[in-house]
Amino acid sequence: MEEAGHVAPTLALLFVLTCILIGIATQYFLSFVPVPYTALLFVSSRQHRSRFFRKHFSRFVLFCASCQDAILQVFGLGIGLFQAVPHNADAFTDTLKLWMGMDPHLLLLIFLPTIGFSKAIGQEPHLLRKNWGQILTLAWPGVVVSFLLIGVFAKYFLPYNWTWPQALLFGAMLAATDPVPVTAVLRKVGASPKLLNVIDGESLINEESALVIFLALQQFVEGQPLDAGQVVLKILHLALVGSAIGLGFGLGTSFWLAWIFNDPCLEVVLTFGSAYACYFVAEDLAGAAGLLAVVVMGFSMSVLGGRQIMNRIKTEMHTFWE
């Protein structure tokens, strides 16, 4: 068997192709379940009082959920078993070695800035102006309350004898919510755009809020001599400096876009490069929260620079970032 360093680099494409085929097959098989099982579960629990109906309908719901999980598990199990038995398909083994040998931080940083920026700049400007108070209330005080409650639960009810910093660090890890399935269901059923905007906006900021708290507590747990005041100052530095850098990049990029006329390619590339530059300056040069900076940049460009972007190259910009 060849070592990963001597494998042809083009074999890395085999892993990408496999992932695409798995995604296509999963989406195709799930198309036979027309209603999301989360919605079915809600209907079965709220609308029907018959014990017999709830019993059998709940079984159907669980079957739908199991189908979604089972399809992915079968693909993963098949790939694992394929590597465990003797075979001559060295190419597939080699492509896995190429990807498993990659630095995970590199793969993360390739996608993280653009994912955060694309979600933020895709928000409706007029809805952001109306809902920013609710979004910030849920994203910061809401996350703080959530992380404190989880930390208290971990301290007193989990059998690990954690110290308070360790329990609170665990709370910071679980404080952020994942609303992707919820928003997907709400879009399918035609929910209010205002509600979707609040959930999307809050989800973008609460992840950064939890990350900021986690990074500050991590240094304390690792044994660095920090007191409670220094931890608070660290949180404020990560959050405020990152937000200021994101706001500055958003304003600067919006101003630059205002001076570019009828060149969609240049404007798209400008926003793309600005997202990476914003993340680098905040994370590497300023020691702040890079992801928070990118999200604030996207929000500020949506609210303040939306006119320069949307009126002239709305289709191109929307298509690229979607």
mmCIF file of C-alpha atoms in Angstrom:
data_model
loop_
_atom_site.group_PDB
_atom_site.id
_atom_site.type_symbol
_atom_site.label_atom_id
_atom_site.label_comp_id
_atom_site.label_asym_id
_atom_site.label_seq_id
_atom_site.Cartn_x
_atom_site.Cartn_y
_atom_site.Cartn_z
ATOM 1 C CA MET A 1 0.000 0.000 0.000
ATOM 2 C CA GLU A 2 1.339 3.400 -0.942
ATOM 3 C CA GLU A 3 1.842 5.980 1.754
ATOM 4 C CA ALA A 4 -0.445 8.981 1.761
ATOM 5 C CA GLY A 5 2.456 11.211 0.701
ATOM 6 C CA HIS A 6 2.923 9.226 -2.531
ATOM 7 C CA VAL A 7 -0.731 8.962 -3.487
ATOM 8 C CA ALA A 8 -1.807 10.860 -6.585
ATOM 9 C CA PRO A 9 -3.461 14.126 -5.458
ATOM 10 C CA THR A 10 -6.268 13.610 -7.972
ATOM 11 C CA LEU A 11 -7.532 10.713 -5.844
ATOM 12 C CA ALA A 12 -8.821 13.306 -3.389
ATOM 13 C CA LEU A 13 -11.621 13.945 -5.879
ATOM 14 C CA LEU A 14 -12.900 10.393 -5.319
ATOM 15 C CA PHE A 15 -13.899 11.275 -1.746
ATOM 16 C CA VAL A 16 -15.699 14.418 -2.932
ATOM 17 C CA LEU A 17 -17.521 12.413 -5.586
ATOM 18 C CA THR A 18 -18.538 9.784 -3.012
ATOM 19 C CA CYS A 19 -19.943 12.446 -0.684
ATOM 20 C CA ILE A 20 -21.922 14.001 -3.545
ATOM 21 C CA LEU A 21 -23.376 10.647 -4.551
ATOM 22 C CA ILE A 22 -24.334 9.867 -0.943
ATOM 23 C CA GLY A 23 -26.045 13.254 -0.684
ATOM 24 C CA ILE A 24 -27.961 12.701 -3.921
ATOM 25 C CA ALA A 25 -29.058 9.211 -2.874
ATOM 26 C CA THR A 26 -30.114 10.403 0.590
ATOM 27 C CA GLN A 27 -32.125 13.291 -0.816
ATOM 28 C CA TYR A 28 -33.784 10.986 -3.337
ATOM 29 C CA PHE A 29 -34.844 8.379 -0.768
ATOM 30 C CA LEU A 30 -36.070 11.033 1.660
ATOM 31 C CA SER A 31 -38.254 12.531 -1.082
ATOM 32 C CA PHE A 32 -40.646 9.629 -0.504
ATOM 33 C CA VAL A 33 -41.412 11.058 2.955
ATOM 34 C CA PRO A 34 -43.316 14.213 1.910
ATOM 35 C CA VAL A 35 -43.872 15.616 5.407
ATOM 36 C CA PRO A 36 -40.997 16.296 7.842
ATOM 37 C CA TYR A 37 -41.258 13.911 10.761
ATOM 38 C CA THR A 38 -40.870 16.829 13.224
ATOM 39 C CA ALA A 39 -44.107 18.291 11.891
ATOM 40 C CA LEU A 40 -45.798 14.886 12.055
ATOM 41 C CA LEU A 41 -44.700 14.505 15.657
ATOM 42 C CA PHE A 42 -46.148 17.902 16.542
ATOM 43 C CA VAL A 43 -49.469 17.076 14.889
ATOM 44 C CA SER A 44 -49.697 13.687 16.559
ATOM 45 C CA SER A 45 -49.050 15.128 20.016
ATOM 46 C CA ARG A 46 -51.313 18.176 19.800
ATOM 47 C CA GLN A 47 -54.276 17.412 17.597
ATOM 48 C CA HIS A 48 -55.349 13.877 18.409
ATOM 49 C CA ARG A 49 -56.670 12.590 21.722
ATOM 50 C CA SER A 50 -57.224 8.963 20.758
ATOM 51 C CA ARG A 51 -54.715 6.767 22.519
ATOM 52 C CA PHE A 52 -54.915 4.185 19.742
ATOM 53 C CA PHE A 53 -54.287 6.804 17.049
ATOM 54 C CA ARG A 54 -51.412 8.420 18.927
ATOM 55 C CA LYS A 55 -49.791 5.067 19.498
ATOM 56 C CA HIS A 56 -49.798 3.973 15.867
ATOM 57 C CA PHE A 57 -49.237 7.425 14.429
ATOM 58 C CA SER A 58 -46.215 7.900 16.682
ATOM 59 C CA ARG A 59 -44.846 4.614 15.386
ATOM 60 C CA PHE A 60 -45.176 5.957 11.857
ATOM 61 C CA VAL A 61 -43.371 9.152 12.865
ATOM 62 C CA LEU A 62 -40.560 7.210 14.451
ATOM 63 C CA PHE A 63 -40.342 5.077 11.326
ATOM 64 C CA CYS A 64 -39.890 8.220 9.177
ATOM 65 C CA ALA A 65 -37.211 9.516 11.508
ATOM 66 C CA SER A 66 -35.499 6.147 11.550
ATOM 67 C CA CYS A 67 -35.457 6.055 7.751
ATOM 68 C CA GLN A 68 -33.550 9.340 7.614
ATOM 69 C CA ASP A 69 -30.983 8.166 10.147
ATOM 70 C CA ALA A 70 -30.756 4.639 8.769
ATOM 71 C CA ILE A 71 -29.901 5.768 5.243
ATOM 72 C CA LEU A 72 -26.901 7.748 6.450
ATOM 73 C CA GLN A 73 -25.845 4.977 8.816
ATOM 74 C CA VAL A 74 -25.978 2.379 6.061
ATOM 75 C CA PHE A 75 -23.733 4.485 3.837
ATOM 76 C CA GLY A 76 -21.265 5.087 6.661
ATOM 77 C CA LEU A 77 -21.285 1.443 7.721
ATOM 78 C CA GLY A 78 -20.767 0.350 4.142
ATOM 79 C CA ILE A 79 -17.711 2.568 3.763
ATOM 80 C CA GLY A 80 -16.294 1.292 7.059
ATOM 81 C CA LEU A 81 -16.828 -2.376 6.191
ATOM 82 C CA PHE A 82 -15.373 -1.788 2.749
ATOM 83 C CA GLN A 83 -12.122 -0.725 4.408
ATOM 84 C CA ALA A 84 -12.136 -3.621 6.885
ATOM 85 C CA VAL A 85 -12.256 -6.470 4.374
ATOM 86 C CA PRO A 86 -9.469 -7.339 1.915
ATOM 87 C CA HIS A 87 -10.033 -5.820 -1.490
ATOM 88 C CA ASN A 88 -8.158 -4.422 -4.444
ATOM 89 C CA ALA A 89 -9.822 -1.018 -4.440
ATOM 90 C CA ASP A 90 -6.753 0.787 -3.133
ATOM 91 C CA ALA A 91 -7.882 4.052 -4.679
ATOM 92 C CA PHE A 92 -10.765 4.469 -2.244
ATOM 93 C CA THR A 93 -8.556 3.677 0.745
ATOM 94 C CA ASP A 94 -5.958 6.138 -0.478
ATOM 95 C CA THR A 95 -8.458 8.947 -0.951
ATOM 96 C CA LEU A 96 -9.632 8.487 2.645
ATOM 97 C CA LYS A 97 -6.025 8.666 3.822
ATOM 98 C CA LEU A 98 -5.510 11.906 1.939
ATOM 99 C CA TRP A 99 -8.483 13.562 3.612
ATOM 100 C CA MET A 100 -7.832 12.087 7.052
ATOM 101 C CA GLY A 101 -4.274 13.411 6.896
ATOM 102 C CA MET A 102 -5.439 16.961 6.281
ATOM 103 C CA ASP A 103 -5.217 19.461 9.105
ATOM 104 C CA PRO A 104 -8.846 19.836 10.319
ATOM 105 C CA HIS A 105 -8.285 23.523 11.059
ATOM 106 C CA LEU A 106 -7.408 24.111 7.407
ATOM 107 C CA LEU A 107 -10.647 22.537 6.230
ATOM 108 C CA LEU A 108 -12.597 24.518 8.825
ATOM 109 C CA LEU A 109 -11.052 27.862 7.885
ATOM 110 C CA ILE A 110 -11.725 27.309 4.192
ATOM 111 C CA PHE A 111 -15.489 27.283 4.783
ATOM 112 C CA LEU A 112 -16.106 29.013 8.124
ATOM 113 C CA PRO A 113 -15.703 32.689 7.099
ATOM 114 C CA THR A 114 -17.839 32.363 3.982
ATOM 115 C CA ILE A 115 -20.565 30.351 5.729
ATOM 116 C CA GLY A 116 -20.941 32.944 8.486
ATOM 117 C CA PHE A 117 -20.856 35.848 6.054
ATOM 118 C CA SER A 118 -23.299 34.295 3.584
ATOM 119 C CA LYS A 119 -25.894 33.648 6.297
ATOM 120 C CA ALA A 120 -25.585 37.176 7.666
ATOM 121 C CA ILE A 121 -25.649 39.085 4.373
ATOM 122 C CA GLY A 122 -28.622 37.034 3.195
ATOM 123 C CA GLN A 123 -30.898 38.540 5.873
ATOM 124 C CA GLU A 124 -33.560 41.023 4.790
ATOM 125 C CA PRO A 125 -32.372 44.570 5.672
ATOM 126 C CA HIS A 126 -35.791 45.957 6.659
ATOM 127 C CA LEU A 127 -36.469 42.961 8.910
ATOM 128 C CA LEU A 128 -33.068 43.284 10.559
ATOM 129 C CA ARG A 129 -33.762 46.936 11.387
ATOM 130 C CA LYS A 130 -37.038 45.972 13.048
ATOM 131 C CA ASN A 131 -35.867 42.839 14.849
ATOM 132 C CA TRP A 132 -32.334 43.662 15.974
ATOM 133 C CA GLY A 133 -33.472 44.211 19.579
ATOM 134 C CA GLN A 134 -35.125 40.795 19.819
ATOM 135 C CA ILE A 135 -32.178 39.134 18.086
ATOM 136 C CA LEU A 136 -29.607 40.627 20.465
ATOM 137 C CA THR A 137 -31.743 39.845 23.514
ATOM 138 C CA LEU A 138 -32.006 36.194 22.563
ATOM 139 C CA ALA A 139 -28.416 35.943 21.368
ATOM 140 C CA TRP A 140 -26.589 37.407 24.376
ATOM 141 C CA PRO A 141 -28.701 37.370 27.572
ATOM 142 C CA GLY A 142 -30.451 34.224 26.349
ATOM 143 C CA VAL A 143 -27.167 32.398 25.745
ATOM 144 C CA VAL A 144 -25.772 33.543 29.099
ATOM 145 C CA VAL A 145 -28.827 32.212 30.954
ATOM 146 C CA SER A 146 -28.657 28.954 28.988
ATOM 147 C CA PHE A 147 -24.972 28.400 29.658
ATOM 148 C CA LEU A 148 -25.368 29.166 33.374
ATOM 149 C CA LEU A 149 -28.287 26.746 33.749
ATOM 150 C CA ILE A 150 -26.434 23.982 31.909
ATOM 151 C CA GLY A 151 -23.344 24.651 34.024
ATOM 152 C CA VAL A 152 -25.342 24.384 37.264
ATOM 153 C CA PHE A 153 -26.930 21.143 36.048
ATOM 154 C CA ALA A 154 -23.528 19.729 35.091
ATOM 155 C CA LYS A 155 -22.057 20.691 38.462
ATOM 156 C CA TYR A 156 -24.754 19.198 40.669
ATOM 157 C CA PHE A 157 -26.365 16.405 38.639
ATOM 158 C CA LEU A 158 -23.665 14.866 36.403
ATOM 159 C CA PRO A 159 -21.417 12.274 38.082
ATOM 160 C CA TYR A 160 -18.085 13.749 36.996
ATOM 161 C CA ASN A 161 -17.127 15.919 40.000
ATOM 162 C CA TRP A 162 -16.322 18.848 37.743
ATOM 163 C CA THR A 163 -15.114 22.128 39.139
ATOM 164 C CA TRP A 164 -17.183 25.225 38.466
ATOM 165 C CA PRO A 165 -14.982 26.370 35.531
ATOM 166 C CA GLN A 166 -15.223 22.925 33.943
ATOM 167 C CA ALA A 167 -18.996 22.781 34.411
ATOM 168 C CA LEU A 168 -19.426 26.268 32.963
ATOM 169 C CA LEU A 169 -17.164 25.369 30.038
ATOM 170 C CA PHE A 170 -19.447 22.414 29.365
ATOM 171 C CA GLY A 171 -22.417 24.804 29.535
ATOM 172 C CA ALA A 172 -20.788 27.104 26.989
ATOM 173 C CA MET A 173 -20.345 24.155 24.627
ATOM 174 C CA LEU A 174 -24.074 23.344 24.720
ATOM 175 C CA ALA A 175 -25.530 26.841 25.078
ATOM 176 C CA ALA A 176 -25.917 27.593 21.369
ATOM 177 C CA THR A 177 -28.968 26.218 19.591
ATOM 178 C CA ASP A 178 -29.119 24.656 16.140
ATOM 179 C CA PRO A 179 -32.262 25.976 14.414
ATOM 180 C CA VAL A 180 -31.532 24.595 10.933
ATOM 181 C CA PRO A 181 -34.203 21.838 11.084
ATOM 182 C CA VAL A 182 -36.681 24.270 12.628
ATOM 183 C CA THR A 183 -36.183 26.962 9.989
ATOM 184 C CA ALA A 184 -36.367 24.363 7.210
ATOM 185 C CA VAL A 185 -39.763 23.216 8.477
ATOM 186 C CA LEU A 186 -40.981 26.801 8.978
ATOM 187 C CA ARG A 187 -40.039 27.732 5.406
ATOM 188 C CA LYS A 188 -41.906 24.721 4.047
ATOM 189 C CA VAL A 189 -45.069 25.612 5.916
ATOM 190 C CA GLY A 190 -44.877 29.291 4.967
ATOM 191 C CA ALA A 191 -44.142 30.797 8.371
ATOM 192 C CA SER A 192 -43.862 34.538 8.932
ATOM 193 C CA PRO A 193 -40.677 36.079 7.453
ATOM 194 C CA LYS A 194 -40.289 38.084 10.663
ATOM 195 C CA LEU A 195 -40.202 34.905 12.740
ATOM 196 C CA LEU A 196 -37.679 33.327 10.381
ATOM 197 C CA ASN A 197 -35.523 36.447 10.513
ATOM 198 C CA VAL A 198 -35.478 36.448 14.318
ATOM 199 C CA ILE A 199 -34.585 32.746 14.465
ATOM 200 C CA ASP A 200 -31.909 33.018 11.761
ATOM 201 C CA GLY A 201 -30.375 36.173 13.179
ATOM 202 C CA GLU A 202 -30.374 34.861 16.722
ATOM 203 C CA SER A 203 -28.822 31.577 15.637
ATOM 204 C CA LEU A 204 -25.983 33.387 13.886
ATOM 205 C CA ILE A 205 -25.095 35.538 16.879
ATOM 206 C CA ASN A 206 -25.717 32.985 19.637
ATOM 207 C CA GLU A 207 -23.107 30.648 18.170
ATOM 208 C CA GLU A 208 -20.544 33.440 18.346
ATOM 209 C CA SER A 209 -21.729 34.381 21.835
ATOM 210 C CA ALA A 210 -21.240 30.819 23.070
ATOM 211 C CA LEU A 211 -17.882 30.634 21.288
ATOM 212 C CA VAL A 212 -16.684 33.826 22.958
ATOM 213 C CA ILE A 213 -17.656 32.488 26.402
ATOM 214 C CA PHE A 214 -16.031 29.142 25.623
ATOM 215 C CA LEU A 215 -12.727 30.700 24.504
ATOM 216 C CA ALA A 216 -12.540 32.847 27.613
ATOM 217 C CA LEU A 217 -13.289 29.960 29.997
ATOM 218 C CA GLN A 218 -10.991 27.587 28.138
ATOM 219 C CA GLN A 219 -7.923 29.556 29.155
ATOM 220 C CA PHE A 220 -9.073 29.476 32.780
ATOM 221 C CA VAL A 221 -9.669 25.713 32.707
ATOM 222 C CA GLU A 222 -6.272 25.104 31.086
ATOM 223 C CA GLY A 223 -4.611 26.581 34.150
ATOM 224 C CA GLN A 224 -3.831 30.138 33.133
ATOM 225 C CA PRO A 225 -3.819 32.490 36.150
ATOM 226 C CA LEU A 226 -7.054 34.366 35.480
ATOM 227 C CA ASP A 227 -9.550 35.641 37.998
ATOM 228 C CA ALA A 228 -13.238 36.297 37.349
ATOM 229 C CA GLY A 229 -12.583 39.920 36.368
ATOM 230 C CA GLN A 230 -9.988 38.921 33.801
ATOM 231 C CA VAL A 231 -12.365 36.345 32.336
ATOM 232 C CA VAL A 232 -15.027 39.049 31.930
ATOM 233 C CA LEU A 233 -12.478 41.371 30.313
ATOM 234 C CA LYS A 234 -11.456 38.571 27.955
ATOM 235 C CA ILE A 235 -15.078 38.021 26.943
ATOM 236 C CA LEU A 236 -15.544 41.747 26.342
ATOM 237 C CA HIS A 237 -12.346 41.898 24.289
ATOM 238 C CA LEU A 238 -13.348 38.964 22.108
ATOM 239 C CA ALA A 239 -16.856 40.292 21.568
ATOM 240 C CA LEU A 240 -16.396 44.067 21.310
ATOM 241 C CA VAL A 241 -13.165 44.099 19.322
ATOM 242 C CA GLY A 242 -14.488 41.421 16.968
ATOM 243 C CA SER A 243 -17.741 43.338 16.466
ATOM 244 C CA ALA A 244 -15.863 46.609 15.863
ATOM 245 C CA ILE A 245 -13.614 44.991 13.246
ATOM 246 C CA GLY A 246 -16.616 43.429 11.528
ATOM 247 C CA LEU A 247 -18.456 46.746 11.499
ATOM 248 C CA GLY A 248 -15.398 48.492 10.083
ATOM 249 C CA PHE A 249 -14.990 45.939 7.299
ATOM 250 C CA GLY A 250 -18.703 46.093 6.540
ATOM 251 C CA LEU A 251 -18.686 49.871 6.225
ATOM 252 C CA GLY A 252 -15.456 49.880 4.219
ATOM 253 C CA THR A 253 -16.635 47.203 1.804
ATOM 254 C CA SER A 254 -20.011 48.906 1.362
ATOM 255 C CA PHE A 255 -18.254 52.208 0.616
ATOM 256 C CA TRP A 256 -16.017 50.477 -1.919
ATOM 257 C CA LEU A 257 -19.005 48.810 -3.578
ATOM 258 C CA ALA A 258 -20.634 52.217 -4.021
ATOM 259 C CA TRP A 259 -17.741 53.240 -6.301
ATOM 260 C CA ILE A 260 -17.929 50.150 -8.529
ATOM 261 C CA PHE A 261 -20.412 50.383 -11.362
ATOM 262 C CA ASN A 262 -21.821 47.546 -13.464
ATOM 263 C CA ASP A 263 -19.173 44.946 -12.632
ATOM 264 C CA PRO A 264 -20.889 42.045 -10.835
ATOM 265 C CA CYS A 265 -17.817 39.798 -10.930
ATOM 266 C CA LEU A 266 -15.636 42.386 -9.195
ATOM 267 C CA GLU A 267 -18.265 43.120 -6.575
ATOM 268 C CA VAL A 268 -18.793 39.449 -5.727
ATOM 269 C CA VAL A 269 -15.046 38.826 -5.492
ATOM 270 C CA LEU A 270 -14.678 41.932 -3.308
ATOM 271 C CA THR A 271 -17.197 40.658 -0.771
ATOM 272 C CA PHE A 272 -15.646 37.187 -0.901
ATOM 273 C CA GLY A 273 -12.144 38.508 -0.194
ATOM 274 C CA SER A 274 -13.373 40.928 2.457
ATOM 275 C CA ALA A 275 -14.938 38.079 4.441
ATOM 276 C CA TYR A 276 -11.612 36.229 4.639
ATOM 277 C CA ALA A 277 -9.699 39.441 5.374
ATOM 278 C CA CYS A 278 -12.099 40.345 8.176
ATOM 279 C CA TYR A 279 -11.735 36.918 9.766
ATOM 280 C CA PHE A 280 -7.932 37.026 9.534
ATOM 281 C CA VAL A 281 -7.595 40.516 11.018
ATOM 282 C CA ALA A 282 -9.946 39.759 13.910
ATOM 283 C CA GLU A 283 -8.752 36.243 14.730
ATOM 284 C CA ASP A 284 -5.030 36.441 14.024
ATOM 285 C CA LEU A 285 -4.005 40.087 14.387
ATOM 286 C CA ALA A 286 -6.432 41.366 17.027
ATOM 287 C CA GLY A 287 -6.939 38.170 19.023
ATOM 288 C CA ALA A 288 -10.721 38.630 18.861
ATOM 289 C CA ALA A 289 -13.594 36.416 17.715
ATOM 290 C CA GLY A 290 -13.131 36.063 13.961
ATOM 291 C CA LEU A 291 -16.459 34.393 13.288
ATOM 292 C CA LEU A 292 -18.326 37.097 15.204
ATOM 293 C CA ALA A 293 -16.500 39.731 13.162
ATOM 294 C CA VAL A 294 -17.544 38.076 9.894
ATOM 295 C CA VAL A 295 -21.184 37.825 10.989
ATOM 296 C CA VAL A 296 -21.259 41.483 12.097
ATOM 297 C CA MET A 297 -19.703 42.414 8.763
ATOM 298 C CA GLY A 298 -22.472 40.568 6.931
ATOM 299 C CA PHE A 299 -25.194 42.145 9.077
ATOM 300 C CA SER A 300 -23.790 45.656 8.605
ATOM 301 C CA MET A 301 -23.506 45.202 4.852
ATOM 302 C CA SER A 302 -27.063 43.904 4.705
ATOM 303 C CA VAL A 303 -28.409 46.869 6.670
ATOM 304 C CA LEU A 304 -26.099 49.699 5.608
ATOM 305 C CA GLY A 305 -24.750 48.555 2.260
ATOM 306 C CA GLY A 306 -27.747 46.646 1.019
ATOM 307 C CA ARG A 307 -28.752 49.366 -1.393
ATOM 308 C CA GLN A 308 -25.388 49.276 -3.184
ATOM 309 C CA ILE A 309 -25.499 45.494 -3.361
ATOM 310 C CA MET A 310 -29.090 44.539 -3.946
ATOM 311 C CA ASN A 311 -30.323 47.160 -6.355
ATOM 312 C CA ARG A 312 -27.642 46.639 -8.982
ATOM 313 C CA ILE A 313 -26.416 43.048 -8.702
ATOM 314 C CA LYS A 314 -29.127 41.435 -6.618
ATOM 315 C CA THR A 315 -29.371 38.264 -8.706
ATOM 316 C CA GLU A 316 -25.641 37.665 -9.030
ATOM 317 C CA MET A 317 -24.873 38.334 -5.364
ATOM 318 C CA HIS A 318 -27.802 36.283 -4.092
ATOM 319 C CA THR A 319 -26.964 33.337 -6.348
ATOM 320 C CA PHE A 320 -23.286 33.312 -5.369
ATOM 321 C CA TRP A 321 -23.757 33.497 -1.607
ATOM 322 C CA GLU A 322 -26.693 31.108 -1.550
#
